[in-house]
Amino acid sequence: MAESWSFLDTFESNFRPLVVIELAKGTKKETIEWFTKRIVDKKANGGAQLLVKPLVTEKGEENIYLVGASHLRLLLGAETVGLVKECNDNSMRTFTYSSRKTFRDFADDNHNFLTMAECQYIIKHELENLRAKDEKMIPGYPQAKLYPGKSIVRRLLTSGILVQIFPLHDREELKKLRHSWYGRVKVGYQPLDEIRCYFGETIALYFGFLEYFTFALVPMAVIGIPYYVFAWEDYDKYVMFATFNLLWSTVILEVWKRICAIVTYRWGTLLMKRQFEEPRPGFHGVLGINPVTGREEPVYSSIKRQIRIYLVSLPFVCLCLYFSLYVMMIYFDLEQWALDYHEENESNFSSLMLFVPSIIYAVVIEIMNRIYRYAAEFLTSWENHRLESSYQNHLILKVLVFNFLNCFASLFYIAFVLFDMKLLRQSLATLLITSQILNQFAESLLPYWLQKRHKKRMKKRMSSLKTDTDLTLVEQINLEKEMGTYFGTFDDYLELFLQFGYVSLFSCVYPLAAVFAVLNNITEIYSDALKMCRVYKRPFAEPTANIGVWQLAFETMSVISVVTNCILIGMSPQVNALFPDSKMDLILTVALVEHLLLAIKFIMAFVIPDKPRDIQIKLAKLEFESLEALKQQQMKLAAESLKE
Amino acid sequence: MAESWSFLDTFESNFRPLVVIELAKGTKKETIEWFTKRIVDKKANGGAQLLVKPLVTEKGEENIYLVGASHLRLLLGAETVGLVKECNDNSMRTFTYSSRKTFRDFADDNHNFLTMAECQYIIKHELENLRAKDEKMIPGYPQAKLYPGKSIVRRLLTSGILVQIFPLHDREELKKLRHSWYGRVKVGYQPLDEIRCYFGETIALYFGFLEYFTFALVPMAVIGIPYYVFAWEDYDKYVMFATFNLLWSTVILEVWKRICAIVTYRWGTLLMKRQFEEPRPGFHGVLGINPVTGREEPVYSSIKRQIRIYLVSLPFVCLCLYFSLYVMMIYFDLEQWALDYHEENESNFSSLMLFVPSIIYAVVIEIMNRIYRYAAEFLTSWENHRLESSYQNHLILKVLVFNFLNCFASLFYIAFVLFDMKLLRQSLATLLITSQILNQFAESLLPYWLQKRHKKRMKKRMSSLKTDTDLTLVEQINLEKEMGTYFGTFDDYLELFLQFGYVSLFSCVYPLAAVFAVLNNITEIYSDALKMCRVYKRPFAEPTANIGVWQLAFETMSVISVVTNCILIGMSPQVNALFPDSKMDLILTVALVEHLLLAIKFIMAFVIPDKPRDIQIKLAKLEFESLEALKQQQMKLAAESLKE
């Protein structure tokens, strides 16, 4: 095969493998030949103009390919994806090849100008944008249809010919990162910029948020401790704590937007233009003309989708919520029954029976969560969203609502139906602490242990016990391709979201929640870091300018917590004692305070600017410059026109 | 003077006056010469390259100048201001001179391609962007300082040399517009496109909103009538009416955004890029470097401004609000006193005395409103905002809050302190109807009558009673320059906003409010149209894509009205009768319903897209095209680079 790539020979000397393509075993020769030809073919011929090398393993199998690119190709790719880099004058600008000399640290021989994560992102983008020309199908697989403009890689993936594409780890870099991230005991911030260089912006922003959120919880935790230590139960102290919490949660969410803007400005993603989004791989429909691009692609009526969403998904979700509530009621019945049984018999067995309902309920909830997750994924996929982002948003919404109910419904029931504050505090503590421990175990430590065992076995099989950095490329790839895939930050954010719920929804009943949250998050940072570095395949970098729908989710939670906290305070015996004559006055006062707090929250969210002033000025400056450039151009043209 | 303009001779033949400049009487010759020279000078020399002609009146005074421009100049100006026009393929695109042939109705000899309002907007923009080069002062006026980049026209205005700049009416067009707008009795929509062509987008959008709002109130009015006719006082019917109103007001505000997008897309302003905003004329500060433009201009510390806003303006506004409430309390005391007096004496005089408090209160409120308005303008101007838009927003906010309190505080007091529903209904009706009648009289009919009298006197003086269209240019300009200036849509929107308050805040108490609002708005359309066409100078067109801060104001009002209506319903005897045993259950139920309604409102506002799907697609298409163009350019470059 290599003969036909002769024009690449000049580059071959410095071939640096960036991305691994794993094809299905036994993929037809002609398919491989056609696919690799398309990857290396010139841009002008509709290729991606990348470099490709087969990985020859001991067994002589040829189903793994390494993709790289020349330095020049990567620079041009950086322009195509719209990368934003820092210039010599400290401003951030969209990189263009023609203006490359104005960028900081650029030199024709500096191959570190683009980070490895950026190079891999560029290659992924180029591969995904490799489109069918006049092919009607994938050569060798007549059932895998193609049409002009269809992404070849996506079709290969959906038809199972392509098993996976993943970026390679850089052992050296990873070791450095691990060291500065969690390798030594130190007090200080995470190396966010290094994380971003290695894992990309989405993941770095998650860790940034996790860290910020932990710091933001510290004041709550500090204020919460004396309540626990001195067992304060005074009405005025509770009110103060709750009021502080509610306003504080608004402040931290607003300030996060500003910090996010600062960080993503430095990373360049704040300025990055949104690329035109392609249909997601699973999207299907009859072939039609896309009204935006004018290209032939599957088209699916928006009305049909709306019908599916509102007439099927929405009722289904409501049914699930109802069912979940029903299960909860059964749990409370069981609990009552166990209590009665224990009181009647007072034996060892009966005191053991007291735990049975909780255990059953926990197991049932976990099962329901998993089934629901599958159902939500199936339904959202069946809704047939054209864009990955809208698919994600609908999925997140579905999962969020259900998880919210599952986690908090029992607490709401205890608080607002049973009016049992002691039980509420107890349940809250149990739920919070067990869920944190379970999460950390299931999410990081268990996979890490499994991974370690697997690696040892692999190494033994290779019968040479080397350290990580001494692995040959073949060994490294064989190790990495078997690692788990990191499916994005969804579950990590969900965990934080539920934690925020535990902390804020009932903050005036259990001030210690913030303390546990802080402690958990400190270890969470390390266990998540471990997970990213040791357990999973390296994920592709994904540029992002904010935490997206999660910002909205956290803000909604903080609004709901105003309501719950006001009711809790209103129900407390201390507050009730203040209004001995009239319950009505009490309720009216509580309602008034609640509305005032909500109004203050909204005004604060409105008044605090989303971007700090200096970022605003920098953005305005860029906009002004582009307007001026346009005007200059027009003036030149005008002067010429008027001369004629 | 005219000798030096020889290069304009070729254009002079088709000079069409568009804009009038009135200088102060006795302006120094050298100033006039310098100013007109700058206006006609070539762009390359820093001039505006427009045409200028003195208007020689009978008395030989030379303080009025007419400004026009060649067709080519206007087209180039259209490109500079970023006008968006319809292309031959029905899409809307930013006009550029080089692509002029692709635009609908473009022909080199078609001078109607740009509407007169657009031409005047372009000239205004060019005049305002006429900037000082190396002049240190305005020639002849050493006290009127200039610095490089300072807008000459703004300095001339602030130093009183320039009295006013206003666009000329087009008698022919105006007559046609008047005829199709309000000249004949007809059922149908207003000619929004024609209004937009003549008065520009801001004013057309106001009339569009007024019309839309009137139509949107019709369902409320229709549902409200039977409540009045049959004197329904049943709890369930009230609840239904209020619920309908609350959800309906959310729907109409959301739908308005969509309609607004449709209309402004057609007008091209939805796509228009925001120009870089210059400092407003009144802005002052020490000379420094603008961090955005890098130009020398007055700079004022943002922190100082914040201090002025939060430490002076905010307390002042709060004080005014408190004072206004205090006056209201005095009014209620007076009212009570008058009532007592009447009951004691029962004479004709005493029944007359019953009206005295209301009259005094109305007069005091009017006086307070006026004083407050001056104070607000002074304070906002003292806050020294750099941008006109931020000045406007702060002024609107101040005036809005005060007017809201003045109009509704007494109603709130009656409803929620006195609990007197009958009095509430009565006051509401009185306030609504009298304010509507007074407004229409003071705003349109009175100025119209004054204007008409003035015109007659003018015509008599000119001793030739001609019809409007036969007026000579001199006479027309002399008439128009004395007409009042239209200060923008602020007062018109404010009136609508307060009306919306009357209709929605207490809608379940006085369902007839919507009927009166509809009736008022129908006449309001005509009286406002009369005002625009007959009473005021033609205003400069102002491109806009939405109704700005008013959307937010209306939305806030609709949120407040959920709260008020829920409380009103909760207080009604019918609802109270449903909960005979426990007031607590009643209040809890009302609070629950209120929260539900608010939640539904927010969800609805979130779910209904702000732009209709086809507009979204059109916008996406434009964005896609510009991305593609960029990519094509980059690919070309890439291909060249790779060949090297």
Coordinates of C-alpha atoms in Angstrom, one line a residue, chain A residues 272-605:
Chain A
M272 CA -14.0 30.8 19.2
K273 CA -16.7 30.9 16.6
R274 CA -19.2 28.1 16.9
Q275 CA -18.7 25.8 14.0
F276 CA -21.7 24.7 11.9
E277 CA -23.0 21.6 13.6
E278 CA -23.3 18.5 11.6
P279 CA -26.1 15.9 12.2
R280 CA -25.3 13.5 15.0
P281 CA -24.3 10.0 13.9
G282 CA -27.6 8.4 15.0
F283 CA -29.8 10.9 13.2
H284 CA -31.9 9.4 10.4
G285 CA -34.6 10.5 8.0
V286 CA -35.5 10.6 4.3
L287 CA -32.9 12.2 2.1
G288 CA -33.7 15.8 1.5
I289 CA -32.2 19.2 1.2
N290 CA -31.0 20.9 4.4
P291 CA -32.5 24.4 4.2
V292 CA -29.4 25.9 5.9
T293 CA -26.6 24.3 3.9
G294 CA -28.4 23.4 0.8
R295 CA -26.7 20.0 1.0
E296 CA -28.4 16.7 0.5
E297 CA -28.8 15.0 3.9
P298 CA -31.4 13.1 5.9
V299 CA -34.2 15.4 6.9
Y300 CA -36.7 14.8 9.7
S301 CA -39.8 16.9 10.3
S302 CA -39.5 19.1 13.4
I303 CA -43.3 18.7 14.0
K304 CA -42.9 14.9 14.2
R305 CA -40.1 15.4 16.7
Q306 CA -42.2 17.7 18.8
I307 CA -45.0 15.2 18.8
R308 CA -42.7 12.5 20.0
I309 CA -41.3 14.7 22.7
Y310 CA -44.6 16.0 24.0
L311 CA -46.9 13.1 23.4
V312 CA -44.5 10.2 24.2
S313 CA -41.5 11.3 26.1
L314 CA -43.1 13.8 28.4
P315 CA -45.9 11.4 29.5
F316 CA -43.4 8.6 29.9
V317 CA -41.2 10.8 32.1
C318 CA -44.2 11.8 34.1
L319 CA -45.2 8.2 34.5
C320 CA -41.8 7.3 35.7
L321 CA -41.8 10.2 38.2
Y322 CA -45.2 9.0 39.5
F323 CA -43.9 5.4 39.7
S324 CA -40.9 6.6 41.6
L325 CA -43.1 8.5 44.1
Y326 CA -45.2 5.3 44.4
V327 CA -42.2 3.3 45.3
M328 CA -41.2 5.9 47.8
M329 CA -44.6 5.6 49.5
I330 CA -44.2 1.8 49.7
Y331 CA -40.9 2.4 51.3
F332 CA -42.4 4.6 54.0
D333 CA -45.1 2.0 54.6
L334 CA -42.4 -0.7 55.0
E335 CA -40.4 1.5 57.3
Q336 CA -43.5 2.0 59.5
W337 CA -44.2 -1.7 59.4
A338 CA -40.6 -2.6 60.4
L339 CA -40.9 -0.1 63.3
D340 CA -44.1 -1.6 64.5
Y341 CA -42.6 -5.0 64.2
H342 CA -39.6 -4.0 66.2
E343 CA -41.7 -2.5 68.9
E344 CA -43.8 -5.6 69.2
N345 CA -40.9 -8.1 69.3
E346 CA -37.8 -6.2 70.5
S347 CA -35.5 -9.0 69.4
N348 CA -32.2 -8.9 67.6
F349 CA -33.8 -10.0 64.5
S350 CA -36.4 -7.3 64.7
S351 CA -33.7 -4.6 65.1
L352 CA -32.0 -6.0 62.1
M353 CA -35.3 -5.8 60.2
L354 CA -35.2 -2.0 60.8
F355 CA -32.5 -1.7 58.2
V356 CA -34.2 -3.9 55.6
P357 CA -36.6 -1.3 54.2
S358 CA -33.8 1.2 53.7
I359 CA -31.6 -1.4 52.0
I360 CA -34.4 -2.5 49.7
Y361 CA -35.2 1.0 48.9
A362 CA -31.6 1.9 48.1
V363 CA -31.3 -1.1 45.8
V364 CA -34.6 -0.5 44.1
I365 CA -33.7 3.2 43.5
E366 CA -30.4 2.2 42.0
I367 CA -32.1 -0.3 39.7
M368 CA -34.7 2.2 38.7
N369 CA -32.1 4.8 38.0
R370 CA -30.3 2.5 35.7
I371 CA -33.4 1.3 33.9
Y372 CA -34.6 4.9 33.6
R373 CA -31.2 6.0 32.2
Y374 CA -31.5 3.4 29.5
A375 CA -35.1 4.4 28.7
A376 CA -34.1 8.0 28.6
E377 CA -31.3 7.4 26.2
F378 CA -33.5 5.2 24.1
L379 CA -36.3 7.8 24.0
T380 CA -34.0 10.7 23.4
S381 CA -32.4 8.8 20.6
W382 CA -35.8 7.9 19.2
E383 CA -36.8 11.6 19.3
N384 CA -34.2 11.8 16.5
H385 CA -32.5 15.0 17.3
R386 CA -30.5 16.4 14.5
L387 CA -27.8 17.9 16.6
E388 CA -25.6 16.3 19.3
S389 CA -26.1 19.4 21.5
S390 CA -29.9 19.2 21.4
Y391 CA -29.7 15.4 22.0
Q392 CA -27.5 16.1 25.0
N393 CA -29.8 18.8 26.4
H394 CA -32.9 16.6 26.2
L395 CA -31.1 13.7 27.7
I396 CA -29.7 15.8 30.5
L397 CA -33.1 17.3 31.3
K398 CA -34.8 13.9 31.5
V399 CA -32.1 12.3 33.7
L400 CA -31.9 15.4 35.8
V401 CA -35.6 15.5 36.7
F402 CA -35.7 11.9 37.6
N403 CA -32.5 11.9 39.7
F404 CA -33.8 15.0 41.4
L405 CA -37.0 13.3 42.4
N406 CA -35.3 10.0 43.4
C407 CA -32.8 11.8 45.6
F408 CA -34.9 14.4 47.2
A409 CA -38.5 13.1 47.1
S410 CA -38.1 11.2 50.3
L411 CA -36.6 14.2 52.0
F412 CA -39.4 16.4 50.8
Y413 CA -41.9 13.9 52.1
I414 CA -40.2 13.7 55.5
A415 CA -40.0 17.5 55.7
F416 CA -43.3 18.7 54.4
V417 CA -45.7 15.8 55.0
L418 CA -44.3 14.1 58.1
F419 CA -43.0 17.3 59.5
D420 CA -40.2 15.3 61.2
M421 CA -37.2 17.5 61.4
K422 CA -35.1 15.0 63.3
L423 CA -35.7 12.3 60.8
L424 CA -35.0 14.8 58.0
R425 CA -31.6 15.6 59.5
Q426 CA -30.8 12.0 60.0
S427 CA -31.9 10.9 56.5
L428 CA -30.1 13.8 54.9
A429 CA -26.8 12.9 56.7
T430 CA -27.2 9.2 55.8
L431 CA -28.0 9.9 52.1
L432 CA -25.3 12.5 51.7
I433 CA -22.5 10.5 53.3
T434 CA -23.3 7.1 51.8
S435 CA -23.8 8.4 48.3
Q436 CA -20.5 10.2 48.5
I437 CA -18.6 7.1 49.7
L438 CA -20.3 4.9 47.1
N439 CA -19.7 7.3 44.3
Q440 CA -16.0 7.7 45.0
F441 CA -15.6 4.0 45.2
A442 CA -17.7 3.0 42.2
E443 CA -16.4 5.8 40.0
S444 CA -12.7 5.9 40.5
L445 CA -11.2 3.4 43.0
L446 CA -12.9 0.3 41.6
P447 CA -12.1 1.0 38.0
Y448 CA -8.5 2.0 39.0
W449 CA -8.1 -1.3 40.7
L450 CA -9.5 -3.3 37.8
Q451 CA -7.4 -1.3 35.4
K452 CA -4.3 -2.0 37.4
R453 CA -5.0 -5.7 37.5
H454 CA -5.6 -5.8 33.8
K455 CA -2.3 -3.9 33.1
K456 CA -0.3 -6.3 35.3
R457 CA -1.8 -9.2 33.4
M458 CA -1.0 -7.5 30.1
K459 CA 2.5 -6.8 31.1
K460 CA 3.0 -10.4 32.3
R461 CA 1.7 -11.6 29.0
M462 CA 4.3 -9.4 27.2
S463 CA 6.7 -11.1 29.6
S464 CA 8.7 -7.9 30.2
L465 CA 8.1 -5.9 33.3
K466 CA 9.0 -2.4 32.3
T467 CA 7.9 0.9 33.8
D468 CA 5.3 3.0 32.1
T469 CA 7.6 5.2 30.1
D470 CA 9.6 2.4 28.7
L471 CA 6.7 0.8 26.9
T472 CA 7.0 0.4 23.1
L473 CA 4.4 2.1 21.0
V474 CA 2.8 -1.3 20.2
E475 CA 2.5 -2.2 23.8
Q476 CA 1.2 1.3 24.7
I477 CA -1.5 1.1 22.1
N478 CA -2.5 -2.4 23.1
L479 CA -2.9 -1.2 26.6
E480 CA -4.8 1.9 25.9
K481 CA -7.3 0.5 23.4
E482 CA -8.6 -1.8 26.1
M483 CA -9.1 1.0 28.6
G484 CA -12.6 2.2 29.4
T485 CA -14.0 5.1 27.4
Y486 CA -14.7 8.3 29.3
F487 CA -18.3 9.3 28.3
G488 CA -18.0 13.0 29.1
T489 CA -18.6 15.1 32.1
F490 CA -22.3 14.3 32.5
D491 CA -22.1 12.0 35.5
D492 CA -19.5 14.2 37.2
Y493 CA -21.6 17.2 37.0
L494 CA -24.7 15.3 38.0
E495 CA -23.0 14.2 41.2
L496 CA -22.0 17.8 42.0
F497 CA -25.6 18.9 41.2
L498 CA -27.1 16.5 43.6
Q499 CA -24.6 17.4 46.2
F500 CA -25.5 21.1 45.7
G501 CA -29.1 20.0 46.3
Y502 CA -28.2 18.3 49.6
V503 CA -26.3 21.3 50.8
S504 CA -28.8 24.0 49.8
L505 CA -32.3 22.6 49.8
F506 CA -32.3 21.9 53.5
S507 CA -29.4 23.9 54.6
C508 CA -31.1 25.4 57.6
V509 CA -31.9 22.0 59.0
Y510 CA -28.5 20.4 58.5
P511 CA -25.7 23.0 58.4
L512 CA -23.1 20.3 58.5
A513 CA -23.9 19.2 54.9
A514 CA -21.5 21.8 53.5
V515 CA -18.7 20.5 55.7
F516 CA -19.2 17.0 54.2
A517 CA -19.5 18.4 50.7
V518 CA -16.2 20.2 51.1
L519 CA -14.4 17.1 52.5
N520 CA -15.9 15.0 49.7
N521 CA -14.9 17.4 47.0
I522 CA -11.3 17.6 48.1
T523 CA -11.0 13.9 47.7
E524 CA -13.2 14.0 44.6
I525 CA -10.6 16.2 42.9
Y526 CA -8.0 13.6 43.5
S527 CA -10.1 10.6 42.6
D528 CA -11.4 12.2 39.4
A529 CA -7.8 13.2 38.5
L530 CA -6.8 9.6 39.0
K531 CA -9.7 8.4 36.9
M532 CA -8.7 10.7 34.0
C533 CA -5.1 9.9 34.1
R534 CA -5.1 6.2 34.9
V535 CA -8.4 4.5 34.2
Y536 CA -9.8 5.8 31.0
K537 CA -8.5 6.2 27.4
R538 CA -7.5 9.7 26.7
P539 CA -10.6 11.6 25.5
F540 CA -10.6 14.0 22.6
A541 CA -10.3 17.6 23.6
E542 CA -13.6 19.5 23.2
P543 CA -13.4 23.3 23.1
T544 CA -16.1 25.0 25.3
A545 CA -16.7 28.4 26.6
N546 CA -18.9 27.6 29.6
I547 CA -20.5 24.7 31.5
G548 CA -23.6 25.0 29.4
V549 CA -27.0 23.6 30.7
W550 CA -25.5 22.9 34.1
Q551 CA -25.3 26.6 34.9
L552 CA -29.1 26.7 34.4
A553 CA -29.6 23.5 36.5
F554 CA -27.6 24.9 39.4
E555 CA -29.5 28.2 39.2
T556 CA -32.8 26.5 39.2
M557 CA -31.8 24.5 42.2
S558 CA -30.8 27.6 44.1
V559 CA -34.3 29.1 43.3
I560 CA -36.0 26.0 44.6
S561 CA -33.9 26.0 47.7
V562 CA -35.2 29.5 48.6
V563 CA -38.7 28.1 48.7
T564 CA -37.8 25.0 50.7
N565 CA -35.7 26.9 53.2
C566 CA -38.4 29.5 53.8
I567 CA -40.9 26.7 54.5
L568 CA -38.6 24.9 56.8
I569 CA -37.9 28.0 58.8
G570 CA -41.6 28.8 58.9
M571 CA -42.2 25.4 60.3
S572 CA -39.6 25.5 63.0
P573 CA -41.0 25.6 66.6
Q574 CA -38.9 28.7 67.4
V575 CA -40.5 30.7 64.6
N576 CA -43.9 29.3 65.5
A577 CA -43.4 30.5 69.0
L578 CA -43.0 34.1 67.7
F579 CA -46.5 34.1 66.4
P580 CA -48.4 32.4 69.2
D581 CA -51.8 33.9 68.3
S582 CA -52.1 33.7 64.6
K583 CA -50.7 31.0 62.2
M584 CA -51.9 33.2 59.4
D585 CA -49.5 36.0 60.3
L586 CA -46.7 33.5 60.3
I587 CA -47.5 32.1 56.9
L588 CA -47.9 35.5 55.4
T589 CA -44.6 36.7 56.9
V590 CA -42.9 33.6 55.5
A591 CA -44.4 34.1 52.1
L592 CA -43.4 37.8 52.1
V593 CA -39.8 36.9 53.1
E594 CA -39.7 34.3 50.4
H595 CA -40.8 36.7 47.7
L596 CA -38.4 39.3 48.9
L597 CA -35.5 36.8 48.8
L598 CA -36.5 35.6 45.3
A599 CA -36.7 39.2 44.1
I600 CA -33.3 40.0 45.6
K601 CA -31.9 36.9 43.9
F602 CA -33.2 37.9 40.5
I603 CA -32.0 41.5 40.9
M604 CA -28.6 40.3 42.0
A605 CA -28.3 38.0 39.0

